[in-house]
mmCIF file of C-alpha atoms in Angstrom:
data_model
loop_
_atom_site.group_PDB
_atom_site.id
_atom_site.type_symbol
_atom_site.label_atom_id
_atom_site.label_comp_id
_atom_site.label_asym_id
_atom_site.label_seq_id
_atom_site.Cartn_x
_atom_site.Cartn_y
_atom_site.Cartn_z
ATOM 1 C CA MET A 1 -7.942 -67.728 -20.778
ATOM 2 C CA ASN A 2 -10.591 -65.213 -20.879
ATOM 3 C CA PRO A 3 -10.244 -63.473 -17.144
ATOM 4 C CA ALA A 4 -13.753 -64.028 -15.658
ATOM 5 C CA TRP A 5 -14.512 -60.666 -14.271
ATOM 6 C CA TRP A 6 -14.324 -59.570 -18.395
ATOM 7 C CA PRO A 7 -17.577 -57.724 -18.511
ATOM 8 C CA ALA A 8 -19.508 -59.917 -21.536
ATOM 9 C CA ARG A 9 -22.916 -59.163 -19.897
ATOM 10 C CA GLN A 10 -23.230 -55.794 -19.931
ATOM 11 C CA LEU A 11 -21.594 -55.184 -23.266
ATOM 12 C CA GLN A 12 -24.255 -57.585 -24.559
ATOM 13 C CA ARG A 13 -26.885 -55.738 -22.784
ATOM 14 C CA HIS A 14 -25.515 -52.492 -24.061
ATOM 15 C CA PRO A 15 -23.531 -52.927 -27.202
ATOM 16 C CA VAL A 16 -21.899 -49.669 -28.342
ATOM 17 C CA GLN A 17 -24.385 -47.356 -30.131
ATOM 18 C CA LYS A 18 -21.776 -44.605 -30.393
ATOM 19 C CA VAL A 19 -18.766 -42.983 -30.613
ATOM 20 C CA LEU A 20 -17.491 -40.256 -28.958
ATOM 21 C CA ALA A 21 -13.550 -38.957 -29.976
ATOM 22 C CA CYS A 22 -10.809 -36.756 -28.023
ATOM 23 C CA GLY A 23 -9.000 -34.333 -30.345
ATOM 24 C CA HIS A 24 -5.589 -32.053 -29.261
ATOM 25 C CA ARG A 25 -5.618 -29.181 -31.720
ATOM 26 C CA LEU A 26 -6.343 -27.013 -28.139
ATOM 27 C CA ASN A 27 -4.258 -26.781 -24.973
ATOM 28 C CA PRO A 28 -4.842 -29.364 -23.126
ATOM 29 C CA PRO A 29 -6.589 -28.346 -19.433
ATOM 30 C CA LEU A 30 -4.929 -29.421 -15.698
ATOM 31 C CA PHE A 31 -4.678 -32.648 -14.722
ATOM 32 C CA SER A 32 -6.485 -33.662 -18.198
ATOM 33 C CA HIS A 33 -5.447 -37.323 -19.975
ATOM 34 C CA VAL A 34 -3.105 -37.530 -22.726
ATOM 35 C CA VAL A 35 -0.649 -40.583 -23.569
ATOM 36 C CA ASN A 36 1.072 -41.024 -26.272
ATOM 37 C CA PHE A 37 -0.900 -44.576 -26.866
ATOM 38 C CA PRO A 38 -4.552 -45.300 -28.504
ATOM 39 C CA ARG A 39 -6.905 -45.489 -25.517
ATOM 40 C CA LEU A 40 -10.385 -46.777 -25.579
ATOM 41 C CA GLU A 41 -12.652 -46.069 -22.898
ATOM 42 C CA ILE A 42 -16.870 -47.579 -22.312
ATOM 43 C CA PRO A 43 -18.684 -46.912 -19.398
ATOM 44 C CA LEU A 44 -20.246 -49.816 -18.013
ATOM 45 C CA HIS A 45 -22.578 -48.423 -14.961
ATOM 46 C CA GLY A 46 -22.926 -44.610 -14.000
ATOM 47 C CA LEU A 47 -22.277 -41.806 -15.719
ATOM 48 C CA TYR A 48 -18.824 -40.898 -17.268
ATOM 49 C CA ARG A 49 -18.522 -36.832 -17.679
ATOM 50 C CA ASN A 50 -15.868 -35.170 -19.598
ATOM 51 C CA GLN A 51 -14.169 -32.482 -21.335
ATOM 52 C CA ILE A 52 -12.630 -33.445 -24.893
ATOM 53 C CA GLU A 53 -12.200 -31.397 -27.945
ATOM 54 C CA SER A 54 -14.394 -31.624 -30.776
ATOM 55 C CA ALA A 55 -14.561 -29.759 -34.017
ATOM 56 C CA GLY A 56 -11.846 -27.375 -32.563
ATOM 57 C CA LYS A 57 -14.101 -26.754 -29.220
ATOM 58 C CA ILE A 58 -13.598 -27.939 -25.560
ATOM 59 C CA VAL A 59 -17.151 -29.506 -24.778
ATOM 60 C CA ARG A 60 -18.472 -31.036 -22.066
ATOM 61 C CA VAL A 61 -20.406 -34.504 -22.807
ATOM 62 C CA ASP A 62 -21.836 -37.289 -20.261
ATOM 63 C CA LEU A 63 -21.077 -40.737 -21.089
ATOM 64 C CA GLY A 64 -22.876 -44.219 -20.303
ATOM 65 C CA PRO A 65 -23.772 -48.056 -20.905
ATOM 66 C CA GLY A 66 -23.934 -48.284 -24.992
ATOM 67 C CA THR A 67 -20.991 -44.915 -25.303
ATOM 68 C CA ALA A 68 -17.639 -44.934 -25.731
ATOM 69 C CA LEU A 69 -14.598 -42.650 -26.293
ATOM 70 C CA PHE A 70 -11.741 -43.028 -28.370
ATOM 71 C CA ALA A 71 -8.380 -41.111 -27.642
ATOM 72 C CA PRO A 72 -6.003 -41.730 -30.461
ATOM 73 C CA PRO A 73 -2.258 -40.977 -29.521
ATOM 74 C CA SER A 74 -1.956 -37.773 -27.776
ATOM 75 C CA CYS A 75 -5.222 -36.500 -27.561
ATOM 76 C CA TRP A 76 -6.715 -35.412 -24.250
ATOM 77 C CA ASN A 77 -9.492 -36.023 -22.400
ATOM 78 C CA LEU A 78 -10.380 -34.321 -18.528
ATOM 79 C CA PRO A 79 -13.050 -37.279 -16.655
ATOM 80 C CA GLU A 80 -14.943 -36.414 -13.798
ATOM 81 C CA TRP A 81 -14.863 -39.320 -11.508
ATOM 82 C CA ARG A 82 -18.436 -39.699 -10.247
ATOM 83 C CA PRO A 83 -19.220 -42.297 -7.483
ATOM 84 C CA GLY A 84 -20.979 -45.327 -9.251
ATOM 85 C CA LEU A 85 -19.008 -44.986 -12.652
ATOM 86 C CA GLU A 86 -17.960 -48.489 -13.630
ATOM 87 C CA LEU A 87 -15.764 -48.361 -16.695
ATOM 88 C CA LEU A 88 -13.903 -50.811 -18.704
ATOM 89 C CA SER A 89 -10.672 -49.180 -20.198
ATOM 90 C CA ILE A 90 -8.699 -50.587 -22.739
ATOM 91 C CA PHE A 91 -4.672 -49.041 -23.233
ATOM 92 C CA PHE A 92 -3.254 -50.038 -26.788
ATOM 93 C CA GLY A 93 0.893 -49.344 -25.269
ATOM 94 C CA ARG A 94 3.246 -49.527 -26.975
ATOM 95 C CA ASN A 95 4.447 -53.167 -26.223
ATOM 96 C CA ARG A 96 1.226 -54.091 -23.882
ATOM 97 C CA LEU A 97 -2.348 -53.911 -24.330
ATOM 98 C CA SER A 98 -3.733 -53.365 -20.386
ATOM 99 C CA ILE A 99 -7.466 -54.105 -19.717
ATOM 100 C CA SER A 100 -9.295 -52.926 -16.534
ATOM 101 C CA LEU A 101 -11.963 -52.005 -15.046
ATOM 102 C CA VAL A 102 -11.825 -48.803 -12.977
ATOM 103 C CA SER A 103 -14.353 -47.319 -10.291
ATOM 104 C CA ALA A 104 -14.897 -43.904 -8.820
ATOM 105 C CA ARG A 105 -13.212 -43.212 -5.354
ATOM 106 C CA ALA A 106 -13.388 -39.403 -5.688
ATOM 107 C CA LYS A 107 -13.766 -36.115 -8.236
ATOM 108 C CA ASN A 108 -11.503 -36.410 -10.515
ATOM 109 C CA TYR A 109 -9.271 -39.361 -9.031
ATOM 110 C CA PRO A 110 -9.810 -42.691 -10.373
ATOM 111 C CA GLN A 111 -9.619 -45.624 -8.183
ATOM 112 C CA LEU A 112 -6.843 -48.175 -9.069
ATOM 113 C CA ALA A 113 -8.801 -50.766 -11.104
ATOM 114 C CA SER A 114 -9.668 -53.751 -9.036
ATOM 115 C CA GLN A 115 -9.609 -56.251 -12.213
ATOM 116 C CA LYS A 116 -6.919 -55.769 -14.856
ATOM 117 C CA TYR A 117 -4.955 -57.969 -16.862
ATOM 118 C CA SER A 118 -2.774 -57.298 -19.389
ATOM 119 C CA LEU A 119 -0.635 -59.339 -22.226
ATOM 120 C CA PRO A 120 1.431 -58.963 -25.762
ATOM 121 C CA ARG A 121 0.162 -56.352 -27.748
ATOM 122 C CA PRO A 122 -0.456 -57.589 -31.495
ATOM 123 C CA ILE A 123 2.407 -56.654 -34.110
ATOM 124 C CA SER A 124 -0.286 -58.425 -36.150
ATOM 125 C CA GLY A 125 -4.357 -59.434 -37.178
ATOM 126 C CA PRO A 126 -6.969 -57.041 -36.899
ATOM 127 C CA VAL A 127 -6.173 -55.143 -33.539
ATOM 128 C CA PRO A 128 -3.369 -52.871 -35.513
ATOM 129 C CA HIS A 129 -5.440 -52.398 -38.832
ATOM 130 C CA LEU A 130 -8.699 -51.483 -36.630
ATOM 131 C CA LEU A 131 -6.276 -48.831 -35.029
ATOM 132 C CA ILE A 132 -5.222 -47.036 -38.290
ATOM 133 C CA ALA A 133 -8.703 -47.762 -39.688
ATOM 134 C CA LEU A 134 -10.322 -45.799 -36.129
ATOM 135 C CA THR A 135 -7.303 -42.641 -36.958
ATOM 136 C CA GLU A 136 -7.361 -42.234 -40.561
ATOM 137 C CA ALA A 137 -11.649 -42.429 -39.948
ATOM 138 C CA LEU A 138 -11.606 -39.622 -37.542
ATOM 139 C CA ALA A 139 -8.886 -37.270 -39.435
ATOM 140 C CA GLU A 140 -11.586 -37.671 -42.132
ATOM 141 C CA ASP A 141 -14.621 -37.058 -40.098
ATOM 142 C CA GLU A 142 -15.321 -37.339 -35.993
ATOM 143 C CA THR A 143 -18.388 -37.715 -36.593
ATOM 144 C CA ASN A 144 -17.909 -40.922 -39.316
ATOM 145 C CA PRO A 145 -20.958 -43.666 -38.593
ATOM 146 C CA ALA A 146 -18.075 -45.895 -39.440
ATOM 147 C CA LEU A 147 -16.394 -45.777 -35.984
ATOM 148 C CA THR A 148 -19.493 -47.116 -34.449
ATOM 149 C CA ASP A 149 -18.736 -50.700 -36.479
ATOM 150 C CA LEU A 150 -15.205 -50.416 -35.793
ATOM 151 C CA VAL A 151 -14.809 -49.648 -31.979
ATOM 152 C CA ARG A 152 -17.556 -52.850 -32.152
ATOM 153 C CA ALA A 153 -15.206 -54.862 -33.347
ATOM 154 C CA LEU A 154 -11.479 -53.486 -32.027
ATOM 155 C CA VAL A 155 -13.122 -55.084 -28.286
ATOM 156 C CA CYS A 156 -14.956 -58.184 -30.073
ATOM 157 C CA CYS A 157 -10.957 -58.790 -31.392
ATOM 158 C CA VAL A 158 -10.079 -57.787 -27.551
ATOM 159 C CA GLU A 159 -12.004 -60.420 -26.188
ATOM 160 C CA ASN A 160 -10.402 -63.117 -28.945
ATOM 161 C CA LEU A 161 -7.276 -62.174 -27.666
ATOM 162 C CA LEU A 162 -8.309 -62.972 -23.769
ATOM 163 C CA ARG A 163 -9.388 -66.567 -24.668
ATOM 164 C CA LYS A 164 -6.574 -67.519 -26.691
ATOM 165 C CA PRO A 165 -4.310 -69.463 -24.166
ATOM 166 C CA VAL A 166 -0.623 -67.353 -23.092
ATOM 167 C CA THR A 167 1.956 -68.924 -25.549
ATOM 168 C CA ARG A 168 4.238 -67.416 -23.967
ATOM 169 C CA PRO A 169 3.552 -66.793 -20.438
ATOM 170 C CA SER A 170 5.651 -63.887 -18.276
ATOM 171 C CA SER A 171 6.600 -63.198 -14.862
ATOM 172 C CA ARG A 172 3.724 -62.154 -12.021
ATOM 173 C CA ALA A 173 6.804 -59.461 -11.331
ATOM 174 C CA GLN A 174 7.060 -58.313 -14.904
ATOM 175 C CA ALA A 175 3.458 -58.282 -15.368
ATOM 176 C CA LEU A 176 2.735 -56.218 -12.415
ATOM 177 C CA LEU A 177 5.810 -53.954 -13.677
ATOM 178 C CA GLU A 178 3.716 -53.204 -16.720
ATOM 179 C CA GLU A 179 0.787 -52.628 -15.287
ATOM 180 C CA ILE A 180 2.584 -49.627 -12.844
ATOM 181 C CA ARG A 181 4.322 -48.452 -16.117
ATOM 182 C CA VAL A 182 0.897 -48.041 -18.108
ATOM 183 C CA PHE A 183 -0.178 -46.719 -14.034
ATOM 184 C CA LEU A 184 2.664 -44.140 -14.447
ATOM 185 C CA GLN A 185 1.790 -42.861 -18.325
ATOM 186 C CA SER A 186 -1.838 -42.422 -17.773
ATOM 187 C CA HIS A 187 -1.223 -40.016 -13.990
ATOM 188 C CA TYR A 188 1.842 -39.147 -14.474
ATOM 189 C CA GLN A 189 0.064 -35.358 -14.230
ATOM 190 C CA TYR A 190 -1.368 -36.127 -10.237
ATOM 191 C CA ASP A 191 0.902 -35.849 -7.226
ATOM 192 C CA ILE A 192 2.253 -39.514 -6.975
ATOM 193 C CA THR A 193 4.803 -41.017 -5.359
ATOM 194 C CA ARG A 194 6.601 -44.044 -4.913
ATOM 195 C CA ASP A 195 4.397 -44.868 -1.741
ATOM 196 C CA SER A 196 0.970 -43.868 -2.795
ATOM 197 C CA VAL A 197 1.752 -45.780 -6.062
ATOM 198 C CA ALA A 198 2.825 -48.738 -3.584
ATOM 199 C CA ALA A 199 -0.337 -48.500 -1.599
ATOM 200 C CA GLN A 200 -2.887 -48.241 -5.219
ATOM 201 C CA PHE A 201 -1.019 -51.995 -6.217
ATOM 202 C CA GLY A 202 -0.712 -53.420 -2.594
ATOM 203 C CA VAL A 203 2.560 -53.734 -2.208
ATOM 204 C CA THR A 204 5.712 -52.526 0.041
ATOM 205 C CA PRO A 205 7.472 -49.293 -1.983
ATOM 206 C CA ASN A 206 10.673 -51.051 -1.220
ATOM 207 C CA HIS A 207 9.299 -54.468 -3.181
ATOM 208 C CA LEU A 208 8.159 -51.262 -5.588
ATOM 209 C CA SER A 209 11.356 -50.599 -6.141
ATOM 210 C CA ARG A 210 13.050 -53.734 -6.179
ATOM 211 C CA LEU A 211 10.538 -54.118 -9.495
ATOM 212 C CA PHE A 212 11.861 -51.421 -11.182
ATOM 213 C CA GLN A 213 15.563 -52.333 -10.151
ATOM 214 C CA THR A 214 15.467 -55.939 -11.241
ATOM 215 C CA HIS A 215 13.115 -56.091 -13.896
ATOM 216 C CA GLY A 216 13.008 -52.703 -15.169
ATOM 217 C CA ARG A 217 16.171 -50.555 -16.892
ATOM 218 C CA MET A 218 15.757 -47.846 -14.106
ATOM 219 C CA THR A 219 13.888 -47.151 -11.069
ATOM 220 C CA PHE A 220 10.737 -45.575 -9.949
ATOM 221 C CA THR A 221 12.219 -42.221 -9.753
ATOM 222 C CA SER A 222 13.755 -42.489 -13.001
ATOM 223 C CA TYR A 223 10.880 -43.609 -14.893
ATOM 224 C CA LEU A 224 8.165 -41.623 -13.670
ATOM 225 C CA THR A 225 10.522 -38.440 -14.534
ATOM 226 C CA HIS A 226 11.162 -39.635 -17.591
ATOM 227 C CA VAL A 227 7.292 -40.146 -18.346
ATOM 228 C CA ARG A 228 7.028 -36.223 -17.209
ATOM 229 C CA ILE A 229 10.452 -34.953 -18.983
ATOM 230 C CA ASP A 230 8.977 -36.372 -22.333
ATOM 231 C CA ARG A 231 4.905 -35.408 -21.828
ATOM 232 C CA ALA A 232 6.712 -32.045 -21.509
ATOM 233 C CA LYS A 233 8.628 -32.169 -24.488
ATOM 234 C CA HIS A 234 5.200 -32.881 -26.409
ATOM 235 C CA LEU A 235 3.331 -30.177 -24.558
ATOM 236 C CA LEU A 236 6.878 -27.859 -25.373
ATOM 237 C CA ARG A 237 6.847 -29.044 -29.297
ATOM 238 C CA ASN A 238 3.013 -28.560 -29.904
ATOM 239 C CA TYR A 239 1.421 -25.885 -27.667
ATOM 240 C CA ASN A 240 2.111 -22.570 -26.579
ATOM 241 C CA LEU A 241 1.246 -23.009 -22.906
ATOM 242 C CA LYS A 242 3.515 -21.044 -20.059
ATOM 243 C CA LEU A 243 6.465 -22.882 -18.612
ATOM 244 C CA ASP A 244 4.381 -22.718 -15.466
ATOM 245 C CA ASP A 245 1.315 -24.476 -16.951
ATOM 246 C CA ILE A 246 3.549 -26.903 -18.392
ATOM 247 C CA ALA A 247 5.358 -27.662 -15.309
ATOM 248 C CA ALA A 248 1.937 -27.891 -13.614
ATOM 249 C CA ARG A 249 0.493 -30.238 -15.957
ATOM 250 C CA CYS A 250 3.339 -33.250 -15.737
ATOM 251 C CA GLY A 251 3.196 -32.645 -12.106
ATOM 252 C CA TYR A 252 5.589 -30.325 -10.902
ATOM 253 C CA HIS A 253 4.117 -28.085 -8.983
ATOM 254 C CA ASP A 254 7.564 -26.065 -8.142
ATOM 255 C CA THR A 255 8.402 -24.467 -11.661
ATOM 256 C CA PRO A 256 12.327 -23.093 -10.956
ATOM 257 C CA TYR A 257 12.734 -27.620 -10.040
ATOM 258 C CA PHE A 258 11.100 -28.267 -13.134
ATOM 259 C CA TRP A 259 13.532 -26.359 -15.079
ATOM 260 C CA HIS A 260 16.494 -27.838 -13.337
ATOM 261 C CA VAL A 261 15.049 -31.111 -13.964
ATOM 262 C CA PHE A 262 14.412 -30.610 -17.435
ATOM 263 C CA LYS A 263 17.679 -29.782 -18.222
ATOM 264 C CA ARG A 264 19.119 -32.140 -16.075
ATOM 265 C CA MET A 265 17.432 -34.859 -18.337
ATOM 266 C CA THR A 266 17.952 -33.060 -21.574
ATOM 267 C CA GLU A 267 20.887 -30.573 -21.466
ATOM 268 C CA THR A 268 19.035 -27.742 -23.088
ATOM 269 C CA THR A 269 16.313 -25.770 -21.728
ATOM 270 C CA PRO A 270 13.161 -25.515 -22.412
ATOM 271 C CA MET A 271 12.305 -22.942 -23.658
ATOM 272 C CA ALA A 272 15.556 -23.720 -26.132
ATOM 273 C CA TYR A 273 13.881 -27.362 -26.358
ATOM 274 C CA ARG A 274 11.138 -25.572 -27.609
ATOM 275 C CA LEU A 275 12.954 -22.732 -30.239
ATOM 276 C CA LYS A 276 14.496 -24.835 -31.932
ATOM 277 C CA ASN A 277 11.506 -28.209 -31.537
ATOM 278 C CA ARG A 278 8.943 -26.219 -31.932
ATOM 279 C CA SER A 279 6.344 -27.618 -34.519
ATOM 280 C CA SER A 280 4.917 -25.494 -37.263
ATOM 281 C CA ARG A 281 1.193 -27.038 -36.299
ATOM 282 C CA ALA A 282 1.735 -25.849 -32.645
ATOM 283 C CA ILE A 283 -1.241 -24.352 -30.652
ATOM 284 C CA LYS A 284 -1.851 -20.666 -30.617
ATOM 285 C CA SER A 285 -2.409 -19.037 -27.023
ATOM 286 C CA PRO A 286 -5.790 -17.236 -26.870
ATOM 287 C CA GLU A 287 -3.587 -14.096 -26.721
ATOM 288 C CA GLU A 288 -2.155 -15.041 -29.779
ATOM 289 C CA ASN A 289 -5.432 -16.047 -31.792
ATOM 290 C CA SER A 290 -6.774 -12.900 -30.763
ATOM 291 C CA GLY A 291 -3.667 -10.879 -31.845
ATOM 292 C CA ALA A 292 -2.588 -9.458 -28.865
ATOM 293 C CA ALA A 293 0.966 -8.314 -28.299
#
């Protein structure tokens, strides 16, 4: 069933004419959005201002209706949330496809989507192939004109999926848990707690805890810690950021505490993990790029 809030009229009035893409070769700024699955963001109303990496440089871009921002896995963007912005956000998670309308509440922080829907991510059909085609087209040329057609086709396929009847409906509790998981995967860098997330989703903290205990494989705190340490591993493997910077980008204000949590979760220290797992494509810091000692 197609949700009544799907913005068909806005998308018809302002079809996607231009696609900007996020990169990942430069250090992600503090509070930037980076997740390990593809994302597509389309402004419906207002101005969507961002910092993204493009052609090896950090640039500021302003997106409005008729433009789209595509982020392949592990690529980042740093949005500036402005009043009046309404954004269609599509997350192609490992198991779920999540669609939401996001509105601006305050600078650099989004209000919880007032409308949201999720369904199992298709493993066959055009959606997986379109995502692969988008990623491969970007690898060849960030300005590839085919990006616009691919994004339009992807949005059309998502709408068609929403129109289909759900053959195996999931429980409301399980669907809510998946929405909260996606939220945590997207906002782990912020100062979020069980109480603040519960307030975002309009449930009590105790109900939130029961969701994770009953339908999840770990507690709320354990899941949030897992997400943050997983992102820390990515940063340690691929970037030469200082430990303080990595801790801050993963939602930890206290670096010694981050060090303690990382060692408890991985049975190794952050620096030992970096030395053992460092990618040959690790991004150098500005000092290393300039040849400084």
